[in-house]
């Protein structure tokens, strides 16, 4: 029997197994794994690893901005960066502006994403928990396949107070969606920011001072307690340190459906990067803020323990120069007025492979789990995405585990004019990317037609079903 494509002679790695085998593809899906397979086309994977295509479930691409327009990272450039780095599926965001609904922006996101070359879905951000959004629009959006909501417990003008957060949790419970949460204490950040600015401490490094670890820990604790009250599964986004992971671990130990995500920046950046001269520190500003090297070491421990089981990029599309990015309020803006976020669509897999696998902190199967299998499972993309087995989409990355590279912004292929990882040496590199059976990247050259990405509608799935454990047995979400 012949196949459309056979990837020959590689070492196939999944979240559980590592085997020498050929992988055969037919009609864009994996059709067989074995030896001596024959296909119309062949891709030689001798000496290479064959990994599932990366699944990045937290990245901001072409996100609409309140004043009009969108992030500089477009679907075209963002997809190119993903495929260059071995990522074949993303979950990005559809946002809501206060005073408005969620249906219109979601339609606009879908229109824009029609240019994607990676497969994609959305998390629906809720910033205004109006009755109409809660009772009519969220059920409609979830039924259309957008089965995750995102909330911010801080950030003007996005943040929700506790009452609004509870209402979103309840709406998600009724609709059958997971909620992802940005956990930092809004009032504490505002209070510290006011004090820092009054004291004349305005440089980028004071961004970290404005939001110390305990304000992330407090918000995480609160987010979990309220989710427990509603009996609603949640994922804590971008956990920056072990103290916050401990809140997630405590919830998991009690049997709650609480998961934790972290990002490459928390393994290789520190608050010290924001202390570079001039405005340079703005390149490293993201929230939560990067911590210390000691925190990085402890974060690896939480990955090994499985407390944190997803590593996504939180890619944010702000250029350093120009008038729309980090310098939108001037090259001497105080830290409060500098947009947060760092780019990382391409760099995610090389950094985690290098810092994790090449440096002996995690094994290959853990790498695959945290970058592909677990995000696919948690966000309802499994068993289509996230592994290499018959029936899965033929999304794979051929990976040279020994290739050493010094990262530069040219490697990134995003639209952003810098990478915070400039000069970082990595061992391990994507050599080719296969998306639904098509070779869409080879030796850094991305070739995929605009619009060849597919929307990933996500139906109901067991993992995010509420446990049915409620205080007093009373399901308040049925009524409010
Ligand atoms: N933090 C976020 O929560 N989102 C985008 C960028 C950032 O730093
Ligand atoms: Zn966030
Ligand atoms: Zn984000």
Coordinates of C-alpha atoms and ligand atoms in Angstrom, one line a residue, residues 58 60 150 152 155 182 238 285-288 314 316 318 340-342, ligand 1:
X58 CA -1.7 31.3 24.3
X60 CA -1.8 37.2 20.6
X150 CA -10.3 34.4 29.0
X152 CA -8.1 39.4 33.3
X155 CA -5.2 45.6 33.5
X182 CA -4.6 36.3 34.0
X238 CA 1.6 32.4 32.6
X285 CA 8.5 43.9 29.9
X286 CA 5.7 41.4 30.2
X287 CA 3.1 40.5 32.9
X288 CA 3.6 38.8 35.2
X314 CA 2.1 34.5 25.2
X316 CA 2.6 39.8 21.9
X318 CA 4.8 45.1 20.0
X340 CA 3.4 44.7 28.0
X341 CA 4.4 41.5 26.2
X342 CA 7.2 39.8 24.4
Ligands
LIG1 N1 0.8 39.8 29.5 C1 -0.5 39.4 29.2 O1 -1.2 39.1 30.0 N2 -0.8 39.5 27.9 C2 0.0 40.0 26.9 C3 1.3 40.4 27.2 C4 1.7 40.2 28.6 O2 2.7 40.6 29.0

